[in-house]
PDB file of C-alpha atoms in Angstrom:
ATOM      1  CA  UNK H   1     -30.246 -29.440   7.371  1.00  0.00           C
ATOM      2  CA  UNK H   2     -27.478 -28.003   4.959  1.00  0.00           C
ATOM      3  CA  UNK H   3     -25.319 -31.169   5.914  1.00  0.00           C
ATOM      4  CA  UNK H   4     -27.951 -33.909   5.024  1.00  0.00           C
ATOM      5  CA  UNK H   5     -28.045 -32.251   1.657  1.00  0.00           C
ATOM      6  CA  UNK H   6     -24.749 -32.416   1.112  1.00  0.00           C
ATOM      7  CA  UNK H   7     -24.616 -36.081   2.271  1.00  0.00           C
ATOM      8  CA  UNK H   8     -27.435 -36.976  -0.163  1.00  0.00           C
ATOM      9  CA  UNK H   9     -25.694 -35.354  -3.150  1.00  0.00           C
ATOM     10  CA  UNK H  10     -22.567 -37.395  -2.570  1.00  0.00           C
ATOM     11  CA  UNK H  11     -24.394 -40.544  -2.498  1.00  0.00           C
ATOM     12  CA  UNK H  12     -26.139 -39.580  -5.894  1.00  0.00           C
ATOM     13  CA  UNK H  13     -22.712 -38.723  -7.432  1.00  0.00           C
ATOM     14  CA  UNK H  14     -21.299 -42.209  -6.239  1.00  0.00           C
ATOM     15  CA  UNK H  15     -24.224 -44.067  -7.753  1.00  0.00           C
ATOM     16  CA  UNK H  16     -23.907 -42.353 -11.013  1.00  0.00           C
ATOM     17  CA  UNK H  17     -20.105 -43.147 -11.160  1.00  0.00           C
ATOM     18  CA  UNK H  18     -20.876 -46.732 -10.095  1.00  0.00           C
ATOM     19  CA  UNK H  19     -23.570 -47.198 -12.756  1.00  0.00           C
ATOM     20  CA  UNK H  20     -21.159 -45.777 -15.375  1.00  0.00           C
ATOM     21  CA  UNK H  21     -18.482 -47.979 -14.366  1.00  0.00           C
ATOM     22  CA  UNK H  22     -20.921 -50.951 -14.584  1.00  0.00           C
ATOM     23  CA  UNK H  23     -22.008 -49.983 -17.788  1.00  0.00           C
ATOM     24  CA  UNK H  24     -18.627 -49.508 -19.177  1.00  0.00           C
ATOM     25  CA  UNK H  25     -17.517 -53.103 -18.075  1.00  0.00           C
ATOM     26  CA  UNK H  26     -20.890 -54.595 -19.467  1.00  0.00           C
ATOM     27  CA  UNK H  27     -19.670 -52.788 -22.827  1.00  0.00           C
ATOM     28  CA  UNK H  28     -16.537 -54.184 -22.621  1.00  0.00           C
ATOM     29  CA  UNK H  29     -17.530 -57.625 -22.022  1.00  0.00           C
ATOM     30  CA  UNK H  30     -20.280 -57.418 -24.593  1.00  0.00           C
ATOM     31  CA  UNK H  31     -17.813 -55.949 -27.184  1.00  0.00           C
ATOM     32  CA  UNK H  32     -15.357 -58.845 -26.536  1.00  0.00           C
ATOM     33  CA  UNK H  33     -17.838 -61.374 -26.651  1.00  0.00           C
ATOM     34  CA  UNK H  34     -18.749 -60.014 -30.199  1.00  0.00           C
ATOM     35  CA  UNK H  35     -15.459 -59.957 -31.244  1.00  0.00           C
ATOM     36  CA  UNK H  36     -14.705 -63.462 -29.988  1.00  0.00           C
ATOM     37  CA  UNK H  37     -17.647 -64.615 -31.685  1.00  0.00           C
ATOM     38  CA  UNK H  38     -16.700 -63.248 -34.878  1.00  0.00           C
ATOM     39  CA  UNK H  39     -13.319 -64.648 -34.498  1.00  0.00           C
ATOM     40  CA  UNK H  40     -14.787 -68.212 -34.035  1.00  0.00           C
ATOM     41  CA  UNK H  41     -17.058 -67.636 -36.941  1.00  0.00           C
ATOM     42  CA  UNK H  42     -14.029 -66.708 -39.306  1.00  0.00           C
ATOM     43  CA  UNK H  43     -11.835 -69.312 -37.645  1.00  0.00           C
ATOM     44  CA  UNK H  44     -14.710 -71.813 -38.350  1.00  0.00           C
ATOM     45  CA  UNK H  45     -15.011 -70.645 -41.997  1.00  0.00           C
ATOM     46  CA  UNK H  46     -11.229 -71.117 -42.718  1.00  0.00           C
ATOM     47  CA  UNK H  47     -11.214 -74.674 -41.114  1.00  0.00           C
ATOM     48  CA  UNK H  48     -14.115 -75.505 -43.308  1.00  0.00           C
ATOM     49  CA  UNK H  49     -12.302 -74.219 -46.382  1.00  0.00           C
ATOM     50  CA  UNK H  50      -9.086 -76.194 -45.334  1.00  0.00           C
ATOM     51  CA  UNK H  51     -11.397 -79.338 -44.900  1.00  0.00           C
ATOM     52  CA  UNK H  52     -12.730 -79.195 -48.468  1.00  0.00           C
ATOM     53  CA  UNK H  53      -9.187 -78.956 -49.749  1.00  0.00           C
ATOM     54  CA  UNK H  54      -8.105 -81.688 -47.571  1.00  0.00           C
ATOM     55  CA  UNK H  55     -11.078 -83.573 -48.591  1.00  0.00           C
ATOM     56  CA  UNK H  56     -10.551 -83.141 -52.243  1.00  0.00           C
ATOM     57  CA  UNK H  57      -6.973 -84.357 -52.032  1.00  0.00           C
ATOM     58  CA  UNK H  58      -8.025 -87.559 -49.840  1.00  0.00           C
ATOM     59  CA  UNK H  59     -10.440 -88.430 -52.522  1.00  0.00           C
ATOM     60  CA  UNK H  60      -7.967 -88.433 -55.369  1.00  0.00           C
ATOM     61  CA  UNK H  61      -5.698 -90.602 -53.242  1.00  0.00           C
ATOM     62  CA  UNK H  62      -8.349 -93.029 -52.577  1.00  0.00           C
ATOM     63  CA  UNK H  63      -9.277 -93.019 -56.515  1.00  0.00           C
ATOM     64  CA  UNK H  64      -5.617 -93.882 -56.971  1.00  0.00           C
ATOM     65  CA  UNK H  65      -5.649 -96.706 -54.410  1.00  0.00           C
ATOM     66  CA  UNK H  66      -8.817 -98.218 -55.830  1.00  0.00           C
ATOM     67  CA  UNK H  67      -6.634 -99.343 -58.925  1.00  0.00           C
ATOM     68  CA  UNK H  68      -4.501-101.731 -56.698  1.00  0.00           C
ATOM     69  CA  UNK H  69      -7.531-103.297 -54.892  1.00  0.00           C
ATOM     70  CA  UNK H  70      -7.837-107.020 -55.648  1.00  0.00           C
ATOM     71  CA  UNK H  71      -4.247-107.784 -56.284  1.00  0.00           C
ATOM     72  CA  UNK H  72      -2.923-108.256 -52.855  1.00  0.00           C
ATOM     73  CA  UNK H  73      -4.864-109.517 -49.825  1.00  0.00           C
ATOM     74  CA  UNK H  74      -2.655-107.977 -47.299  1.00  0.00           C
ATOM     75  CA  UNK H  75      -2.716-104.581 -49.249  1.00  0.00           C
ATOM     76  CA  UNK H  76      -6.221-104.836 -49.516  1.00  0.00           C
ATOM     77  CA  UNK H  77      -6.521-104.988 -45.643  1.00  0.00           C
ATOM     78  CA  UNK H  78      -4.230-101.779 -45.283  1.00  0.00           C
ATOM     79  CA  UNK H  79      -6.405 -99.822 -47.769  1.00  0.00           C
ATOM     80  CA  UNK H  80      -9.532-100.786 -45.913  1.00  0.00           C
ATOM     81  CA  UNK H  81      -7.972 -99.887 -42.621  1.00  0.00           C
ATOM     82  CA  UNK H  82      -7.065 -96.474 -43.764  1.00  0.00           C
ATOM     83  CA  UNK H  83     -10.289 -95.744 -45.343  1.00  0.00           C
ATOM     84  CA  UNK H  84     -11.971 -96.589 -42.293  1.00  0.00           C
ATOM     85  CA  UNK H  85      -9.571 -94.245 -40.160  1.00  0.00           C
ATOM     86  CA  UNK H  86     -10.490 -91.298 -42.730  1.00  0.00           C
ATOM     87  CA  UNK H  87     -14.197 -91.824 -42.442  1.00  0.00           C
ATOM     88  CA  UNK H  88     -13.933 -91.848 -38.726  1.00  0.00           C
ATOM     89  CA  UNK H  89     -12.208 -88.421 -38.793  1.00  0.00           C
ATOM     90  CA  UNK H  90     -14.387 -87.082 -41.377  1.00  0.00           C
ATOM     91  CA  UNK H  91     -17.540 -87.799 -39.454  1.00  0.00           C
ATOM     92  CA  UNK H  92     -16.231 -86.150 -36.277  1.00  0.00           C
ATOM     93  CA  UNK H  93     -14.908 -83.025 -38.346  1.00  0.00           C
ATOM     94  CA  UNK H  94     -18.359 -82.699 -40.154  1.00  0.00           C
ATOM     95  CA  UNK H  95     -20.164 -82.911 -36.971  1.00  0.00           C
ATOM     96  CA  UNK H  96     -18.342 -80.099 -35.625  1.00  0.00           C
ATOM     97  CA  UNK H  97     -18.425 -77.833 -38.587  1.00  0.00           C
ATOM     98  CA  UNK H  98     -22.225 -78.465 -39.069  1.00  0.00           C
ATOM     99  CA  UNK H  99     -22.711 -76.904 -35.458  1.00  0.00           C
ATOM    100  CA  UNK H 100     -24.302 -73.433 -35.722  1.00  0.00           C
ATOM    101  CA  UNK H 101     -21.864 -72.244 -32.906  1.00  0.00           C
ATOM    102  CA  UNK H 102     -18.691 -73.837 -32.098  1.00  0.00           C
ATOM    103  CA  UNK H 103     -16.415 -73.387 -28.552  1.00  0.00           C
ATOM    104  CA  UNK H 104     -12.590 -72.699 -28.674  1.00  0.00           C
ATOM    105  CA  UNK H 105     -12.298 -76.330 -27.404  1.00  0.00           C
ATOM    106  CA  UNK H 106     -14.227 -77.491 -30.616  1.00  0.00           C
ATOM    107  CA  UNK H 107     -12.297 -75.499 -32.596  1.00  0.00           C
ATOM    108  CA  UNK H 108      -9.046 -76.804 -31.377  1.00  0.00           C
ATOM    109  CA  UNK H 109     -10.488 -80.284 -32.043  1.00  0.00           C
ATOM    110  CA  UNK H 110     -11.513 -79.408 -35.448  1.00  0.00           C
ATOM    111  CA  UNK H 111      -8.133 -78.418 -36.141  1.00  0.00           C
ATOM    112  CA  UNK H 112      -6.382 -81.465 -34.749  1.00  0.00           C
ATOM    113  CA  UNK H 113      -8.878 -83.454 -36.761  1.00  0.00           C
ATOM    114  CA  UNK H 114      -7.533 -81.679 -40.079  1.00  0.00           C
ATOM    115  CA  UNK H 115      -3.963 -82.147 -39.252  1.00  0.00           C
ATOM    116  CA  UNK H 116      -4.684 -85.995 -38.932  1.00  0.00           C
ATOM    117  CA  UNK H 117      -6.478 -86.002 -42.455  1.00  0.00           C
ATOM    118  CA  UNK H 118      -3.432 -84.145 -43.734  1.00  0.00           C
ATOM    119  CA  UNK H 119      -1.148 -86.799 -42.383  1.00  0.00           C
ATOM    120  CA  UNK H 120      -3.526 -89.534 -43.423  1.00  0.00           C
ATOM    121  CA  UNK H 121      -3.215 -87.773 -46.972  1.00  0.00           C
ATOM    122  CA  UNK H 122       0.653 -87.605 -46.823  1.00  0.00           C
ATOM    123  CA  UNK H 123       0.705 -91.379 -45.867  1.00  0.00           C
ATOM    124  CA  UNK H 124      -1.590 -92.497 -48.405  1.00  0.00           C
ATOM    125  CA  UNK H 125       0.244 -90.263 -51.157  1.00  0.00           C
ATOM    126  CA  UNK H 126       3.297 -92.158 -50.060  1.00  0.00           C
ATOM    127  CA  UNK H 127       1.755 -95.372 -50.478  1.00  0.00           C
ATOM    128  CA  UNK H 128       0.417 -94.522 -53.867  1.00  0.00           C
ATOM    129  CA  UNK H 129       3.964 -93.661 -54.819  1.00  0.00           C
ATOM    130  CA  UNK H 130       5.410 -96.774 -53.732  1.00  0.00           C
ATOM    131  CA  UNK H 131       2.593 -98.895 -55.479  1.00  0.00           C
ATOM    132  CA  UNK H 132       3.323 -97.085 -58.364  1.00  0.00           C
ATOM    133  CA  UNK H 133       6.964 -97.753 -58.388  1.00  0.00           C
ATOM    134  CA  UNK H 134       6.400-101.333 -57.990  1.00  0.00           C
ATOM    135  CA  UNK H 135       3.619-101.608 -60.478  1.00  0.00           C
ATOM    136  CA  UNK H 136       6.212 -99.997 -63.102  1.00  0.00           C
ATOM    137  CA  UNK H 137       9.023-102.404 -61.716  1.00  0.00           C
ATOM    138  CA  UNK H 138       6.660-105.279 -62.117  1.00  0.00           C
ATOM    139  CA  UNK H 139       5.435-104.177 -65.653  1.00  0.00           C
ATOM    140  CA  UNK H 140       9.281-104.148 -66.702  1.00  0.00           C
ATOM    141  CA  UNK H 141       9.779-107.391 -65.449  1.00  0.00           C
ATOM    142  CA  UNK H 142       6.746-108.912 -66.991  1.00  0.00           C
ATOM    143  CA  UNK H 143       7.684-107.019 -70.444  1.00  0.00           C
ATOM    144  CA  UNK H 144      11.460-108.624 -70.015  1.00  0.00           C
ATOM    145  CA  UNK H 145       9.846-112.068 -69.123  1.00  0.00           C
ATOM    146  CA  UNK H 146       7.807-111.717 -72.446  1.00  0.00           C
ATOM    147  CA  UNK H 147      10.606-110.675 -74.441  1.00  0.00           C
ATOM    148  CA  UNK H 148      12.700-113.729 -73.006  1.00  0.00           C
ATOM    149  CA  UNK H 149       9.784-116.332 -73.703  1.00  0.00           C
ATOM    150  CA  UNK H 150       9.502-114.609 -77.330  1.00  0.00           C
ATOM    151  CA  UNK H 151      13.350-115.084 -77.888  1.00  0.00           C
ATOM    152  CA  UNK H 152      13.063-118.517 -76.259  1.00  0.00           C
ATOM    153  CA  UNK H 153      10.106-119.254 -78.823  1.00  0.00           C
ATOM    154  CA  UNK H 154      12.360-118.006 -81.761  1.00  0.00           C
ATOM    155  CA  UNK H 155      15.107-120.162 -80.615  1.00  0.00           C
ATOM    156  CA  UNK H 156      12.917-123.246 -80.317  1.00  0.00           C
ATOM    157  CA  UNK H 157      11.189-122.447 -83.622  1.00  0.00           C
ATOM    158  CA  UNK H 158      14.836-122.225 -85.248  1.00  0.00           C
ATOM    159  CA  UNK H 159      16.079-125.529 -83.736  1.00  0.00           C
ATOM    160  CA  UNK H 160      13.110-127.325 -84.777  1.00  0.00           C
ATOM    161  CA  UNK H 161      13.359-125.858 -88.475  1.00  0.00           C
ATOM    162  CA  UNK H 162      16.719-126.868 -88.305  1.00  0.00           C
ATOM    163  CA  UNK H 163      15.978-130.317 -86.937  1.00  0.00           C
ATOM    164  CA  UNK H 164      13.320-130.665 -89.459  1.00  0.00           C
ATOM    165  CA  UNK H 165      15.643-129.612 -92.221  1.00  0.00           C
ATOM    166  CA  UNK H 166      18.186-132.207 -91.144  1.00  0.00           C
ATOM    167  CA  UNK H 167      15.675-134.865 -90.991  1.00  0.00           C
ATOM    168  CA  UNK H 168      14.384-133.846 -94.441  1.00  0.00           C
ATOM    169  CA  UNK H 169      18.101-134.029 -95.729  1.00  0.00           C
ATOM    170  CA  UNK H 170      18.543-137.656 -94.130  1.00  0.00           C
ATOM    171  CA  UNK H 171      15.119-138.813 -95.495  1.00  0.00           C
ATOM    172  CA  UNK H 172      16.190-137.441 -99.148  1.00  0.00           C
ATOM    173  CA  UNK H 173      19.711-138.995 -98.567  1.00  0.00           C
ATOM    174  CA  UNK H 174      18.146-142.357 -97.759  1.00  0.00           C
ATOM    175  CA  UNK H 175      16.057-142.453-100.798  1.00  0.00           C
ATOM    176  CA  UNK H 176      16.805-145.343-103.473  1.00  0.00           C
ATOM    177  CA  UNK H 177      17.655-144.620-107.019  1.00  0.00           C
ATOM    178  CA  UNK H 178      15.894-147.451-108.663  1.00  0.00           C
ATOM    179  CA  UNK H 179      17.807-148.604-111.906  1.00  0.00           C
ATOM    180  CA  UNK H 180      16.494-150.583-114.891  1.00  0.00           C
ATOM    181  CA  UNK H 181      13.022-150.428-113.993  1.00  0.00           C
ATOM    182  CA  UNK H 182      11.025-152.670-116.420  1.00  0.00           C
ATOM    183  CA  UNK H 183       7.250-153.519-116.965  1.00  0.00           C
ATOM    184  CA  UNK H 184       6.686-156.552-118.763  1.00  0.00           C
ATOM    185  CA  UNK H 185       3.175-158.443-119.644  1.00  0.00           C
ATOM    186  CA  UNK H 186       3.386-162.153-118.627  1.00  0.00           C
ATOM    187  CA  UNK H 187       1.614-164.984-120.049  1.00  0.00           C
ATOM    188  CA  UNK H 188       1.266-168.047-117.571  1.00  0.00           C
ATOM    189  CA  UNK H 189       0.725-171.231-119.695  1.00  0.00           C
ATOM    190  CA  UNK H 190      -0.873-174.424-118.450  1.00  0.00           C
ATOM    191  CA  UNK H 191       2.514-176.146-117.385  1.00  0.00           C
ATOM    192  CA  UNK H 192       3.290-172.764-115.419  1.00  0.00           C
ATOM    193  CA  UNK H 193       5.901-171.552-117.791  1.00  0.00           C
ATOM    194  CA  UNK H 194       5.761-167.827-118.217  1.00  0.00           C
ATOM    195  CA  UNK H 195       6.285-165.977-121.471  1.00  0.00           C
ATOM    196  CA  UNK H 196       6.343-162.404-122.330  1.00  0.00           C
ATOM    197  CA  UNK H 197       3.432-160.911-124.019  1.00  0.00           C
ATOM    198  CA  UNK H 198       2.138-157.346-125.054  1.00  0.00           C
ATOM    199  CA  UNK H 199      -1.270-158.796-126.108  1.00  0.00           C
ATOM    200  CA  UNK H 200      -3.799-157.598-123.680  1.00  0.00           C
ATOM    201  CA  UNK H 201      -6.110-161.189-124.034  1.00  0.00           C
ATOM    202  CA  UNK H 202      -2.992-163.137-123.095  1.00  0.00           C
ATOM    203  CA  UNK H 203      -1.570-161.282-120.193  1.00  0.00           C
ATOM    204  CA  UNK H 204      -1.888-162.911-116.810  1.00  0.00           C
ATOM    205  CA  UNK H 205       0.004-160.574-114.956  1.00  0.00           C
ATOM    206  CA  UNK H 206       2.588-157.482-114.841  1.00  0.00           C
ATOM    207  CA  UNK H 207       6.125-158.410-113.827  1.00  0.00           C
ATOM    208  CA  UNK H 208       7.788-155.003-112.301  1.00  0.00           C
ATOM    209  CA  UNK H 209      11.631-155.582-112.284  1.00  0.00           C
ATOM    210  CA  UNK H 210      14.300-153.129-110.754  1.00  0.00           C
ATOM    211  CA  UNK H 211      17.434-152.925-108.855  1.00  0.00           C
ATOM    212  CA  UNK H 212      17.576-150.858-105.858  1.00  0.00           C
ATOM    213  CA  UNK H 213      21.494-149.638-106.341  1.00  0.00           C
ATOM    214  CA  UNK H 214      23.718-149.173-103.010  1.00  0.00           C
ATOM    215  CA  UNK H 215      22.739-146.553-100.299  1.00  0.00           C
ATOM    216  CA  UNK H 216      24.921-146.641 -96.940  1.00  0.00           C
ATOM    217  CA  UNK H 217      22.563-143.805 -95.429  1.00  0.00           C
ATOM    218  CA  UNK H 218      19.320-146.111 -96.026  1.00  0.00           C
ATOM    219  CA  UNK H 219      18.728-148.143 -92.600  1.00  0.00           C
ATOM    220  CA  UNK H 220      19.493-151.650 -92.981  1.00  0.00           C
ATOM    221  CA  UNK H 221      16.291-153.839 -92.619  1.00  0.00           C
ATOM    222  CA  UNK H 222      12.680-153.995 -93.898  1.00  0.00           C
ATOM    223  CA  UNK H 223      12.022-151.262 -96.381  1.00  0.00           C
ATOM    224  CA  UNK H 224       8.490-150.851 -97.619  1.00  0.00           C
ATOM    225  CA  UNK H 225       8.042-149.773-101.270  1.00  0.00           C
ATOM    226  CA  UNK H 226       4.625-148.552-102.493  1.00  0.00           C
ATOM    227  CA  UNK H 227       3.716-149.531-106.006  1.00  0.00           C
ATOM    228  CA  UNK H 228       1.205-147.957-107.957  1.00  0.00           C
ATOM    229  CA  UNK H 229      -0.186-149.526-111.262  1.00  0.00           C
ATOM    230  CA  UNK H 230      -2.001-146.973-113.278  1.00  0.00           C
ATOM    231  CA  UNK H 231      -4.534-148.123-115.899  1.00  0.00           C
ATOM    232  CA  UNK H 232      -4.892-146.294-119.379  1.00  0.00           C
ATOM    233  CA  UNK H 233      -7.457-144.124-117.977  1.00  0.00           C
ATOM    234  CA  UNK H 234      -5.106-142.589-115.526  1.00  0.00           C
ATOM    235  CA  UNK H 235      -6.747-144.579-112.485  1.00  0.00           C
ATOM    236  CA  UNK H 236      -4.907-146.394-109.954  1.00  0.00           C
ATOM    237  CA  UNK H 237      -5.722-150.165-109.796  1.00  0.00           C
ATOM    238  CA  UNK H 238      -6.511-151.022-106.230  1.00  0.00           C
ATOM    239  CA  UNK H 239      -7.780-154.251-104.543  1.00  0.00           C
ATOM    240  CA  UNK H 240      -8.408-153.925-100.965  1.00  0.00           C
ATOM    241  CA  UNK H 241      -8.243-157.978-100.732  1.00  0.00           C
ATOM    242  CA  UNK H 242      -4.818-157.845-102.552  1.00  0.00           C
ATOM    243  CA  UNK H 243      -3.308-155.372 -99.860  1.00  0.00           C
ATOM    244  CA  UNK H 244      -4.177-152.050-101.738  1.00  0.00           C
ATOM    245  CA  UNK H 245      -4.407-149.147 -99.688  1.00  0.00           C
ATOM    246  CA  UNK H 246      -3.426-145.210 -99.669  1.00  0.00           C
ATOM    247  CA  UNK H 247      -0.220-143.095 -98.571  1.00  0.00           C
ATOM    248  CA  UNK H 248       0.754-139.605 -98.421  1.00  0.00           C
ATOM    249  CA  UNK H 249       2.758-137.654-101.070  1.00  0.00           C
ATOM    250  CA  UNK H 250       5.739-136.187 -99.322  1.00  0.00           C
ATOM    251  CA  UNK H 251       5.641-133.104-101.507  1.00  0.00           C
ATOM    252  CA  UNK H 252       2.266-131.983-101.372  1.00  0.00           C
ATOM    253  CA  UNK H 253       0.680-134.061 -98.476  1.00  0.00           C
ATOM    254  CA  UNK H 254      -2.044-135.298-100.929  1.00  0.00           C
ATOM    255  CA  UNK H 255      -3.306-138.703 -99.811  1.00  0.00           C
ATOM    256  CA  UNK H 256      -3.202-141.350-102.910  1.00  0.00           C
ATOM    257  CA  UNK H 257      -3.978-144.831-103.580  1.00  0.00           C
ATOM    258  CA  UNK H 258      -1.351-147.650-104.152  1.00  0.00           C
ATOM    259  CA  UNK H 259      -1.824-150.829-105.596  1.00  0.00           C
ATOM    260  CA  UNK H 260       0.473-153.008-103.122  1.00  0.00           C
ATOM    261  CA  UNK H 261       3.357-152.771-100.806  1.00  0.00           C
ATOM    262  CA  UNK H 262       6.572-154.532-101.899  1.00  0.00           C
ATOM    263  CA  UNK H 263       8.573-155.055 -98.345  1.00  0.00           C
ATOM    264  CA  UNK H 264      12.333-155.918 -99.349  1.00  0.00           C
ATOM    265  CA  UNK H 265      15.104-156.871 -97.013  1.00  0.00           C
ATOM    266  CA  UNK H 266      17.583-154.108 -97.729  1.00  0.00           C
ATOM    267  CA  UNK H 267      21.198-154.306 -96.708  1.00  0.00           C
ATOM    268  CA  UNK H 268      22.550-151.193 -98.222  1.00  0.00           C
ATOM    269  CA  UNK H 269      23.702-153.072-101.106  1.00  0.00           C
ATOM    270  CA  UNK H 270      22.483-153.489-104.676  1.00  0.00           C
ATOM    271  CA  UNK H 271      19.550-155.759-104.707  1.00  0.00           C
ATOM    272  CA  UNK H 272      17.572-157.015-107.810  1.00  0.00           C
ATOM    273  CA  UNK H 273      13.600-157.127-106.927  1.00  0.00           C
ATOM    274  CA  UNK H 274      10.661-158.333-108.810  1.00  0.00           C
ATOM    275  CA  UNK H 275       6.991-157.637-108.115  1.00  0.00           C
ATOM    276  CA  UNK H 276       3.814-159.088-109.775  1.00  0.00           C
ATOM    277  CA  UNK H 277       0.571-157.543-110.278  1.00  0.00           C
ATOM    278  CA  UNK H 278      -2.478-159.446-111.943  1.00  0.00           C
ATOM    279  CA  UNK H 279      -5.602-157.849-111.339  1.00  0.00           C
ATOM    280  CA  UNK H 280      -7.907-155.675-113.593  1.00  0.00           C
ATOM    281  CA  UNK H 281      -5.919-155.783-116.448  1.00  0.00           C
ATOM    282  CA  UNK H 282      -8.865-155.379-119.050  1.00  0.00           C
ATOM    283  CA  UNK H 283      -8.147-152.224-120.996  1.00  0.00           C
ATOM    284  CA  UNK H 284      -6.045-151.773-124.019  1.00  0.00           C
ATOM    285  CA  UNK H 285      -3.296-149.120-123.844  1.00  0.00           C
ATOM    286  CA  UNK H 286      -0.452-147.964-121.802  1.00  0.00           C
ATOM    287  CA  UNK H 287      -0.166-148.964-118.240  1.00  0.00           C
ATOM    288  CA  UNK H 288       2.028-147.128-116.176  1.00  0.00           C
ATOM    289  CA  UNK H 289       4.042-148.155-112.670  1.00  0.00           C
ATOM    290  CA  UNK H 290       5.360-145.767-110.081  1.00  0.00           C
ATOM    291  CA  UNK H 291       7.326-146.938-107.072  1.00  0.00           C
ATOM    292  CA  UNK H 292       7.548-144.740-104.030  1.00  0.00           C
ATOM    293  CA  UNK H 293       9.417-144.729-100.833  1.00  0.00           C
ATOM    294  CA  UNK H 294       8.735-142.527 -97.994  1.00  0.00           C
ATOM    295  CA  UNK H 295       6.073-140.800-100.010  1.00  0.00           C
ATOM    296  CA  UNK H 296       8.855-139.846-102.677  1.00  0.00           C
ATOM    297  CA  UNK H 297       8.843-141.224-106.418  1.00  0.00           C
ATOM    298  CA  UNK H 298      11.780-143.397-106.703  1.00  0.00           C
ATOM    299  CA  UNK H 299      11.148-145.157-110.045  1.00  0.00           C
ATOM    300  CA  UNK H 300       8.730-145.481-112.768  1.00  0.00           C
ATOM    301  CA  UNK H 301       7.997-147.492-116.099  1.00  0.00           C
ATOM    302  CA  UNK H 302       5.335-148.498-118.424  1.00  0.00           C
ATOM    303  CA  UNK H 303       4.011-151.001-120.801  1.00  0.00           C
ATOM    304  CA  UNK H 304       1.550-151.057-123.731  1.00  0.00           C
ATOM    305  CA  UNK H 305      -0.714-153.729-124.010  1.00  0.00           C
ATOM    306  CA  UNK H 306      -2.809-154.212-127.392  1.00  0.00           C
TER     307      UNK H 306
END
């Protein structure tokens, strides 16, 4: 009886010790599990903070790359591929970080994705630097090209001006200096004989006479001289049927009428020339005559008819 009591007491003690051990183990596992849970939550929060930082950098790089899109087809393809890769990593990572609970394996996967995003950011930064440098070089080349074009333009303008000046000198050098220019009223008798007169009623025509002088610069051959006969009112007498027309004055560019053209065969030697005009001589007063070559006045004279 006494031995049975001792045996039962031992069993009770063993059971109590076993319960204490079980409770201790359970408490340890519970404590460890809670700590791991807290550690995972802290790690998850840190990863989320890291992700936000990387995301900010990535968005800045993407914005920088956008300014280069549309300038190069190959570059556009590279930028699009990189952006697609980044969006893929972002989608996976955000899916993990949005989960209420995260395992160690998922935590490791999230860290791996962040590392990949950091690597992408580094590559994009290098690409931005490369493009910026290339763009600066292109800008410098364009500026240099623009400067070269401007210099060429100035050189061309200078040469053109020089050519124009030389051409102007040649034109001026080729002008005749008409000598002994006279304007005389002529009366034509019935027998065809011509007499000089200053009486308006008897004047049949005006005879304009001059000598060309010698000029070795003037080209040989046909030389047109434009003659203006101006009546006492200051009007150029022009009759289209008799070859009248218009020409431009070289100095001003103004267009003026001429009465007729005298084409002379000039051989760089002095030549006597006589030109007649017989239309619309019906006003008393002074008639002026002006002779032009290449738009420049080269001789003038006048006669008074009473």
